[in-house]
PDB file of C-alpha atoms (C1' of nucleotides) in Angstrom:
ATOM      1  CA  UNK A   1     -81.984  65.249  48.332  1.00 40.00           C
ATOM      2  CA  UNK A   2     -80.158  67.179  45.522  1.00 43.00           C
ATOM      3  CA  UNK A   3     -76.220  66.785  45.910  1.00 54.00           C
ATOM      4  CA  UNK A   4     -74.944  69.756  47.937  1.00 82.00           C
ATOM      5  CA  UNK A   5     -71.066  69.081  47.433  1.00 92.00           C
ATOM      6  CA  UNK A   6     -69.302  72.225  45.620  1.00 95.00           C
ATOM      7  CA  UNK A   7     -67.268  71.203  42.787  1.00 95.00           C
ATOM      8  CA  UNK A   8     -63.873  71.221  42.796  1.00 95.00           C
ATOM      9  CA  UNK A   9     -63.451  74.038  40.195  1.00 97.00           C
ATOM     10  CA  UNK A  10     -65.813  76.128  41.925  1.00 97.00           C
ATOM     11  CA  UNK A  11     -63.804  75.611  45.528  1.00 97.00           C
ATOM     12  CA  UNK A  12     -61.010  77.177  43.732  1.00 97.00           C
ATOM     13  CA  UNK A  13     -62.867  80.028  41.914  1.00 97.00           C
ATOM     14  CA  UNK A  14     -64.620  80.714  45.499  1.00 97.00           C
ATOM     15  CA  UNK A  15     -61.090  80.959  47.085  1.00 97.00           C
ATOM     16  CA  UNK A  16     -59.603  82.844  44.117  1.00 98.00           C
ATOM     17  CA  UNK A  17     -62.578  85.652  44.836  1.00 97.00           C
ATOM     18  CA  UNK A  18     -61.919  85.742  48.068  1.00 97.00           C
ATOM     19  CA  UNK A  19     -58.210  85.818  47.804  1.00 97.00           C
ATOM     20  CA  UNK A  20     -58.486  89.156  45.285  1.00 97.00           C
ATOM     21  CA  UNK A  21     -61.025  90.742  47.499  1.00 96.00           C
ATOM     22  CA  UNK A  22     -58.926  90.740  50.777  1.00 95.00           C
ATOM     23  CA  UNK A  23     -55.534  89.208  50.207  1.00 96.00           C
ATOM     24  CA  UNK A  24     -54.593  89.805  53.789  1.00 92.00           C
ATOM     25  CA  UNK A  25     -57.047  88.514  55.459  1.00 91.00           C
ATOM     26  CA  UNK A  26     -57.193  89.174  59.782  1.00 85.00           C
ATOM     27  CA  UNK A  27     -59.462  88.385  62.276  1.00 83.00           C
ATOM     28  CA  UNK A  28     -60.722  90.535  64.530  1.00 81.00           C
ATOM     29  CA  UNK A  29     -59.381  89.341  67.460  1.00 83.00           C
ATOM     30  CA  UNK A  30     -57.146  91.386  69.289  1.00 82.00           C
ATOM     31  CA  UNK A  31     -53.677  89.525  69.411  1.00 87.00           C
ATOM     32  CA  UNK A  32     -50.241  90.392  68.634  1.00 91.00           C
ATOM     33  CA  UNK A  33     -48.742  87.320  69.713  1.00 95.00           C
ATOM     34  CA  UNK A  34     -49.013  83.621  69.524  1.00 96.00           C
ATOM     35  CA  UNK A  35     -50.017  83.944  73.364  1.00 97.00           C
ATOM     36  CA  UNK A  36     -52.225  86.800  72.987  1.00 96.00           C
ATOM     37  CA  UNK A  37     -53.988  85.017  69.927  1.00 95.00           C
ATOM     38  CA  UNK A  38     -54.283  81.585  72.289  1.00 97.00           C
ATOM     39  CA  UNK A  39     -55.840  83.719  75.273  1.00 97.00           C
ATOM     40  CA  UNK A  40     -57.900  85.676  73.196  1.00 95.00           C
ATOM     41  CA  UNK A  41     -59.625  82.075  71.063  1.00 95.00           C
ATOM     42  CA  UNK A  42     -59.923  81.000  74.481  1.00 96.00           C
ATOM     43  CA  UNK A  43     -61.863  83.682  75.415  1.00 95.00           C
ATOM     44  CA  UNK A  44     -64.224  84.085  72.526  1.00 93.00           C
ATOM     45  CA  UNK A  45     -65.753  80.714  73.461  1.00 91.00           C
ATOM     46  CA  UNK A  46     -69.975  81.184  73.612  1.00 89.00           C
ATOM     47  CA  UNK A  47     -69.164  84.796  73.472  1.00 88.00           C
ATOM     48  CA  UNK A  48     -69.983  87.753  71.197  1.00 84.00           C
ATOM     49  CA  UNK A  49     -66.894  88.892  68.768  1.00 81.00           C
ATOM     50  CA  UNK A  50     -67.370  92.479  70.086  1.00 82.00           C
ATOM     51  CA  UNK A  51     -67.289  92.088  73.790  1.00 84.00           C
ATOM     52  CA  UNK A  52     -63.925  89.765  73.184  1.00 89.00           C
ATOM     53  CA  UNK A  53     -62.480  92.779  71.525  1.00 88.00           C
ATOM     54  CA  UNK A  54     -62.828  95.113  73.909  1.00 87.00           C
ATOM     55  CA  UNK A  55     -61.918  93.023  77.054  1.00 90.00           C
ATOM     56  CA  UNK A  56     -58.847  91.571  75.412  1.00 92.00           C
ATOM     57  CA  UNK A  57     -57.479  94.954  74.562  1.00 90.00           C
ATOM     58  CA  UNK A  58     -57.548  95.462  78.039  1.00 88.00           C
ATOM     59  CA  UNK A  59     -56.443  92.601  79.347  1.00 94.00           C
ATOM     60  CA  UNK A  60     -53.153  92.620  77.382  1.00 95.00           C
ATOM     61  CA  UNK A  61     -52.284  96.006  77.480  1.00 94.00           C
ATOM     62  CA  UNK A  62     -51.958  94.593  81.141  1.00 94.00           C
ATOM     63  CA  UNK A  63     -50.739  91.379  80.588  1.00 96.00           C
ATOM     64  CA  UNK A  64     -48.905  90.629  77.035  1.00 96.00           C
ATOM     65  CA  UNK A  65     -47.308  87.494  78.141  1.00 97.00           C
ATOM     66  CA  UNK A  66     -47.666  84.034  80.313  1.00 97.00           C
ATOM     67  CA  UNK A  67     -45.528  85.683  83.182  1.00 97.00           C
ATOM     68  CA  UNK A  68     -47.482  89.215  83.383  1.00 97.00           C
ATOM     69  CA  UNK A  69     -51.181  87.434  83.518  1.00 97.00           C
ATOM     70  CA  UNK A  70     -49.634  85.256  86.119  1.00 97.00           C
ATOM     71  CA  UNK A  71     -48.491  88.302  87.996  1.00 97.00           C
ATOM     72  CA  UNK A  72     -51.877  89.934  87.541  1.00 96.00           C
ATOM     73  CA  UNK A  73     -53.612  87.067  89.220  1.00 96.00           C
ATOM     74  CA  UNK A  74     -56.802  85.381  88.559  1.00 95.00           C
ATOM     75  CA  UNK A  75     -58.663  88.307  89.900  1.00 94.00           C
ATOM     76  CA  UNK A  76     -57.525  90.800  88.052  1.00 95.00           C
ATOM     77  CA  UNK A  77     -57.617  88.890  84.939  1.00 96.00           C
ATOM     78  CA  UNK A  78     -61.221  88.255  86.271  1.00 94.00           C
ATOM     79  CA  UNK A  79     -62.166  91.900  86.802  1.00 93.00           C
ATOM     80  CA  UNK A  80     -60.774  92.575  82.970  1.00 92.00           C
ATOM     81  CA  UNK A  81     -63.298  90.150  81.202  1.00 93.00           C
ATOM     82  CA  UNK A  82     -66.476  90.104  83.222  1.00 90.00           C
ATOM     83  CA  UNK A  83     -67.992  91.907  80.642  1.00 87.00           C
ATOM     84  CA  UNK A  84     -68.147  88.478  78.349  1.00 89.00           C
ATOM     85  CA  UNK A  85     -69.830  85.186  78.766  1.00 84.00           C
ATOM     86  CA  UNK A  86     -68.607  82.295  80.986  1.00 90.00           C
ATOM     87  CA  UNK A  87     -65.710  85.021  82.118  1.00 92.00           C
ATOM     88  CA  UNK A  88     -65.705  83.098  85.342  1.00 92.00           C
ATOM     89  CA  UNK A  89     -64.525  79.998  84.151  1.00 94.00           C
ATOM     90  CA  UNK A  90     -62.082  81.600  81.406  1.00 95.00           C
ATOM     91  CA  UNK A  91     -60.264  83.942  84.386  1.00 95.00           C
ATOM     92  CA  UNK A  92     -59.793  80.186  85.950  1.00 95.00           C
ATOM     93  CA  UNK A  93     -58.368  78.931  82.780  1.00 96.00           C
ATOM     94  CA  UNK A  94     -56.097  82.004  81.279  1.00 97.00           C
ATOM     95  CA  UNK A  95     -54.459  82.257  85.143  1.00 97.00           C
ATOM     96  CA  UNK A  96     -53.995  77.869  85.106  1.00 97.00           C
ATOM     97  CA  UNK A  97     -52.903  78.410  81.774  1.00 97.00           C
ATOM     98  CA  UNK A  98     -50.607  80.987  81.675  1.00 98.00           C
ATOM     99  CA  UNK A  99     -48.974  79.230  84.714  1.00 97.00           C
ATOM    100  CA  UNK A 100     -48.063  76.227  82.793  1.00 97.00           C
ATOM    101  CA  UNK A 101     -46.817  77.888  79.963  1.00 98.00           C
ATOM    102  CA  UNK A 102     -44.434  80.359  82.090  1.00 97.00           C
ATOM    103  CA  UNK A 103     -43.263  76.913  84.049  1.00 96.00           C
ATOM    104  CA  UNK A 104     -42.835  74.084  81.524  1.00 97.00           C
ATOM    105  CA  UNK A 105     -43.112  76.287  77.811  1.00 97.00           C
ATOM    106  CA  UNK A 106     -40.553  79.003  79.232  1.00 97.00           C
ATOM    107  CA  UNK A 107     -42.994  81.160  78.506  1.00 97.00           C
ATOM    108  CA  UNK A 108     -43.862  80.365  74.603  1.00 97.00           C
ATOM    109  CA  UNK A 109     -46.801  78.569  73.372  1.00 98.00           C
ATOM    110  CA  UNK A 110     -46.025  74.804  72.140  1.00 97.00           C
ATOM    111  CA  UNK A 111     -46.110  74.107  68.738  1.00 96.00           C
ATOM    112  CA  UNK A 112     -48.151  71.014  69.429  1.00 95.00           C
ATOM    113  CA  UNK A 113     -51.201  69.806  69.179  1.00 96.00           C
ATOM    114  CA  UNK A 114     -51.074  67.758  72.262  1.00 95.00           C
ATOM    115  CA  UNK A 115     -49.486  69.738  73.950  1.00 97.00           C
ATOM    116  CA  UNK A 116     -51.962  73.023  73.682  1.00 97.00           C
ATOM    117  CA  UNK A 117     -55.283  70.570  73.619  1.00 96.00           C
ATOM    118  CA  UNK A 118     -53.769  69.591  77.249  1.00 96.00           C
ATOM    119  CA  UNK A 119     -54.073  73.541  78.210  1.00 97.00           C
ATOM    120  CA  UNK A 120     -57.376  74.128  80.893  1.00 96.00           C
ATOM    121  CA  UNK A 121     -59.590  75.906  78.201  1.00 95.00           C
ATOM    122  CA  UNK A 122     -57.933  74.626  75.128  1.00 97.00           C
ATOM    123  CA  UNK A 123     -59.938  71.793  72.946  1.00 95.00           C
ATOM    124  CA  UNK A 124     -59.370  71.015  69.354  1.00 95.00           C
ATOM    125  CA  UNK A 125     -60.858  74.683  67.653  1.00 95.00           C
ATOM    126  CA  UNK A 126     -58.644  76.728  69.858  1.00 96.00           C
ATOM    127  CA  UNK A 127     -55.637  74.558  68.636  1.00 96.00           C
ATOM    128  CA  UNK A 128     -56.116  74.498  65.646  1.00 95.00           C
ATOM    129  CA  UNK A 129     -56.355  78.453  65.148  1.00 94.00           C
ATOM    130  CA  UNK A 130     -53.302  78.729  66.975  1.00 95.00           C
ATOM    131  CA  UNK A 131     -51.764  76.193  64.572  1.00 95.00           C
ATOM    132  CA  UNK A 132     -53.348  77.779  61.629  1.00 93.00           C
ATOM    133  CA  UNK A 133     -52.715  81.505  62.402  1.00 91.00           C
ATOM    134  CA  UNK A 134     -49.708  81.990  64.826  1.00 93.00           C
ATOM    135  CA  UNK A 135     -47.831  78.981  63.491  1.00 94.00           C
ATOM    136  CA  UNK A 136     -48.781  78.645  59.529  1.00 90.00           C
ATOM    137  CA  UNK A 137     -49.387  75.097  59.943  1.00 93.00           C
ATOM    138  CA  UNK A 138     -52.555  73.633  57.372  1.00 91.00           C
ATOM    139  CA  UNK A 139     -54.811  72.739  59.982  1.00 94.00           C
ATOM    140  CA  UNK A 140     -58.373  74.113  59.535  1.00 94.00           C
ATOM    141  CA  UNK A 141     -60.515  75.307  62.714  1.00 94.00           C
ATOM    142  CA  UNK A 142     -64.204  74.387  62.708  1.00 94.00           C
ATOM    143  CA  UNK A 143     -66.408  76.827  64.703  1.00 93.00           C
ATOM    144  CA  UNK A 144     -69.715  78.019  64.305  1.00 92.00           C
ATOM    145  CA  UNK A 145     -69.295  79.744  61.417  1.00 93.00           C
ATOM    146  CA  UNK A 146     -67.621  77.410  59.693  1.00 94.00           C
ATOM    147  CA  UNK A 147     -69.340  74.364  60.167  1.00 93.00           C
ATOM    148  CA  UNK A 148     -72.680  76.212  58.825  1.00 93.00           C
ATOM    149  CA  UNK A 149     -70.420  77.721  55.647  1.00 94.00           C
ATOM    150  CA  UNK A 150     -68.913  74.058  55.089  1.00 94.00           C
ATOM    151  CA  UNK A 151     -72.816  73.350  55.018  1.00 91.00           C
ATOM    152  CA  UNK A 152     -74.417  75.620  53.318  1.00 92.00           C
ATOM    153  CA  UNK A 153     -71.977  76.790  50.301  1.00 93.00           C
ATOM    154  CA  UNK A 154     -70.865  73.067  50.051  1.00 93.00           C
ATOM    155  CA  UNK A 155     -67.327  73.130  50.751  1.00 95.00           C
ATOM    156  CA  UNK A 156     -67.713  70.087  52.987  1.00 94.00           C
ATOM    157  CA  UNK A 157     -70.977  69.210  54.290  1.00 91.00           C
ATOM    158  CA  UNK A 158     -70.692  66.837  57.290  1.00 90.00           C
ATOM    159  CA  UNK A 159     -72.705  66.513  60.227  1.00 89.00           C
ATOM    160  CA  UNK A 160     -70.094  66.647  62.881  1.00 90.00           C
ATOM    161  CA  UNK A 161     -67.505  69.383  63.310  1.00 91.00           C
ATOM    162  CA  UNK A 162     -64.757  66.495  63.004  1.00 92.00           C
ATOM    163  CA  UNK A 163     -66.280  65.830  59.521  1.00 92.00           C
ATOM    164  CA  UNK A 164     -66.848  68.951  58.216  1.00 93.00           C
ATOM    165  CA  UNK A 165     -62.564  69.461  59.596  1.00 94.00           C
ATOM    166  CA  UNK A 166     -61.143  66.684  57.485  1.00 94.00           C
ATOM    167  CA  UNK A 167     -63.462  67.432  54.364  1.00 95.00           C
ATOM    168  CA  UNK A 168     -61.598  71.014  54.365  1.00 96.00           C
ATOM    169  CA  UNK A 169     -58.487  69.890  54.582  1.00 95.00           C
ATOM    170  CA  UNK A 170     -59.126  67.253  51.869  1.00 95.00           C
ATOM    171  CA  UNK A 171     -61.288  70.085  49.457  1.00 96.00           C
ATOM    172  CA  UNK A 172     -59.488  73.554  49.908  1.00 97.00           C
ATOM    173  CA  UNK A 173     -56.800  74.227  47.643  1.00 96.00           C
ATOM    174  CA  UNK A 174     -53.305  73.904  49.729  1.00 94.00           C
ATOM    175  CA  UNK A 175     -52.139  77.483  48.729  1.00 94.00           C
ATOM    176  CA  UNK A 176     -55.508  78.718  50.282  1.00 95.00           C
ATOM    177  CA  UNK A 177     -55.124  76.528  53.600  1.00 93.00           C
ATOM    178  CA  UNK A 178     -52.977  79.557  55.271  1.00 90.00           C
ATOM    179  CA  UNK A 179     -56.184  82.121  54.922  1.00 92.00           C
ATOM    180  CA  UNK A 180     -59.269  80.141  54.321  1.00 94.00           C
ATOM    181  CA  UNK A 181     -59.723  80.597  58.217  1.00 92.00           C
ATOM    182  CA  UNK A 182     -60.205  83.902  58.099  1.00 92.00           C
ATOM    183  CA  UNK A 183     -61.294  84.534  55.017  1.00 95.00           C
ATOM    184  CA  UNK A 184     -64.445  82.179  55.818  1.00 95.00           C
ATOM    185  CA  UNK A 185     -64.792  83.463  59.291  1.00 92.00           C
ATOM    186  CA  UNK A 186     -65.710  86.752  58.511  1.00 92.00           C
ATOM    187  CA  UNK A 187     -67.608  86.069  55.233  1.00 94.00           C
ATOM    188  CA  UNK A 188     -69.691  84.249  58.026  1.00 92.00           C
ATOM    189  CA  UNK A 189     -69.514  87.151  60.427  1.00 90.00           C
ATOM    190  CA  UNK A 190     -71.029  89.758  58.127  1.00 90.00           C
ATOM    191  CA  UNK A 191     -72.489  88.389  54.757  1.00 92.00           C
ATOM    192  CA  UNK A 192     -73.575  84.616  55.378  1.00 92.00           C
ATOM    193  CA  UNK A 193     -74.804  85.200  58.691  1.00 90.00           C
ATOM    194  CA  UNK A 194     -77.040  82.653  60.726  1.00 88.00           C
ATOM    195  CA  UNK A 195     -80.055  84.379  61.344  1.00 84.00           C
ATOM    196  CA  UNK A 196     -80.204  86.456  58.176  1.00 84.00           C
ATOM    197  CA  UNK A 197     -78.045  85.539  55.428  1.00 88.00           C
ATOM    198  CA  UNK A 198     -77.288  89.007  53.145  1.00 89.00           C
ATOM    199  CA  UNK A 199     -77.333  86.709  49.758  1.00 90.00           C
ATOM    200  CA  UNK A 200     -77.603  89.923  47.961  1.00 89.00           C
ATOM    201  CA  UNK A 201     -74.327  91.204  48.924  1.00 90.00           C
ATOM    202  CA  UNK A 202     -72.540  87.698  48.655  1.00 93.00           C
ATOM    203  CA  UNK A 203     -69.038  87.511  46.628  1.00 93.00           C
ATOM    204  CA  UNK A 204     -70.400  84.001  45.844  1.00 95.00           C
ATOM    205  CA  UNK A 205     -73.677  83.788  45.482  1.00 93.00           C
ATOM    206  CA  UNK A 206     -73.664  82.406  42.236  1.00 94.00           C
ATOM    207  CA  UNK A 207     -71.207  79.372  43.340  1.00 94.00           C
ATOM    208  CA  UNK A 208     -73.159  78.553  46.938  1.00 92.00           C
ATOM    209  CA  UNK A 209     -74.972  75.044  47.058  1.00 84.00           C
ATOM    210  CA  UNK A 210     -77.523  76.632  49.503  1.00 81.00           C
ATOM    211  CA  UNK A 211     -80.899  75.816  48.240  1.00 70.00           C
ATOM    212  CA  UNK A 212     -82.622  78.472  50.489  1.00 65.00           C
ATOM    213  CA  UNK A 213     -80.959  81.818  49.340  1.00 62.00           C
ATOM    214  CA  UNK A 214     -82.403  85.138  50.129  1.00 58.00           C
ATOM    215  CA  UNK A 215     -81.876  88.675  49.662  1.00 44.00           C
TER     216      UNK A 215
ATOM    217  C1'  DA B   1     -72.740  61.538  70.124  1.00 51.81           C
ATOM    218  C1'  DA B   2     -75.308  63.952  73.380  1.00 51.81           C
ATOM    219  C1'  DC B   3     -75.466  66.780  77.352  1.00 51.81           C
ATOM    220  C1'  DT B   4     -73.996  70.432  80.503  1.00 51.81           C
ATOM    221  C1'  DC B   5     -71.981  74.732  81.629  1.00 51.81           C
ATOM    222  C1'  DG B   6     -73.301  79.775  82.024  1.00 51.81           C
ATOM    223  C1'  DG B   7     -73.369  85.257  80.712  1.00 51.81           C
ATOM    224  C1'  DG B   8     -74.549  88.757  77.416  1.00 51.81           C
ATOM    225  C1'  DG B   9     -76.890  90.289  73.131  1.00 51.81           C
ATOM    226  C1'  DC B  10     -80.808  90.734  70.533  1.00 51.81           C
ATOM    227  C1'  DA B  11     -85.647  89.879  68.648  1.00 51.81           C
TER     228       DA B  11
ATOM    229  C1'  DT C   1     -88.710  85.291  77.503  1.00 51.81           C
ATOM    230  C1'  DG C   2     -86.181  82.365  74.179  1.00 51.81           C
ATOM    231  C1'  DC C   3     -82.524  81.432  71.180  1.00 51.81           C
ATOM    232  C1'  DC C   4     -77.824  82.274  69.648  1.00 51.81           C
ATOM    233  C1'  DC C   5     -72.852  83.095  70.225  1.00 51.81           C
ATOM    234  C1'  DA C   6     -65.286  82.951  66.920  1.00 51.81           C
ATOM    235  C1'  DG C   7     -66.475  75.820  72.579  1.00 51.81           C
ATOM    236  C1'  DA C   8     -64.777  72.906  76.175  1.00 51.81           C
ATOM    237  C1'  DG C   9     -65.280  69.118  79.336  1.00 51.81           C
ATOM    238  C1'  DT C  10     -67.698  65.141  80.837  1.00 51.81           C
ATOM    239  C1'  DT C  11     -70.563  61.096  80.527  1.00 51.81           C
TER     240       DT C  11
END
DNA sequence: AACTCGGGGCA
DNA sequence: TGCCCAGAGTT
């Protein structure tokens, strides 16, 4: 089996390309706040991006912070996101959630990895992006998309999302830690897809390790 | 590390 | 129908 491991030089030319191409890079999550970014990664679990988008607009144009979704109830907050999957369990865990945060956070989000992996809903991805994005901390959040573009280009293959984690942090480029989130998150979302990779319109196609391009 | 949970989207 | 999705929790 042919070494799949991107070079150094070509981790930074990947991140340079992407860095020029969208300097500012945002998810499309809808979140305007480090608790409306927290509720809305917890709600995109299993779930397509779209449906998250349009329930979360809803739900926090009723209930921006940890003391309004507790005063909406779990209910309400139920009736807001039934379009997406698993929406029963996530109304359980935004309500238990937001209840712990308005009691012993004062209504912020920790800071802490510990202290947000203890959160009903919250494992190691979710706190990480909340690290990552609402906090600017170098942590690096290994989802779906992710752990097949850590794969496939070569930025870290490993066969366990802890794996593929630490050989990101180790093989990214510190100055590109803040972005490389988002940056590979929607490369994932729209060009290297899962199903049907759109090689042809790749920004990197001539760097990727993948020995089954298309397009 | 492997399995379960549990809805909607899409082929 | 069958497989996938911006995972988490349990065994």
């Amino acid at each position: 089996m042919p070494s799949r491991l991107m070079p150094k030089a070509d981790i930074e030319a990947l991140f340079a390309r992407f860095e020029a191409a969208n300097p500012h890079p945002q998810t499309e999550l809808n979140y305007t706040s480090p608790f409306t970014l927290l509720v809305a990664v917890v709600l995109s679990a299993q779930a397509t991006d779209a449906g998250v988008n349009k329930a979360t607009k809803e739900l926090f144009a009723a209930a921006p912070t940890p003391q309004a979704m507790c005063a909406l109830g779990e209910e309400e907050i139920r009736q807001h996101i039934k379009t997406i999957g698993l929406f029963n369990t996530k109304a359980k865990n935004v309500f238990a959630l937001s209840k712990i945060l308005a009691k012993d956070y004062g209504g912020t989000v920790p800071k802490d990895r510990a202290a947000l992996e203890a959160l009903p809903g919250v494992g190691r991805k979710t706190a990480n992006v909340v690290l990552n994005v609402a906090f600017g901390e170098p942590t690096m959040a290994v989802d779906t998309h992710i752990f097949r573009l850590a794969n496939r280009l070569g930025l870290a293959p490993g066969k366990t999302p802890r794996a593929v984690e630490d050989g990101l942090l180790k093989r990214i480029p510190a100055r590109y830690m803040r972005h490389a989130h988002h940056w590979l998150i929607l490369h994932g979302r729209y060009i290297c897809k899962a199903r049907k990779p759109e090689c042809a319109r790749c920004l990197v196609r001539d760097l990727c390790r993948y020995p089954d391009k298309t397009g």
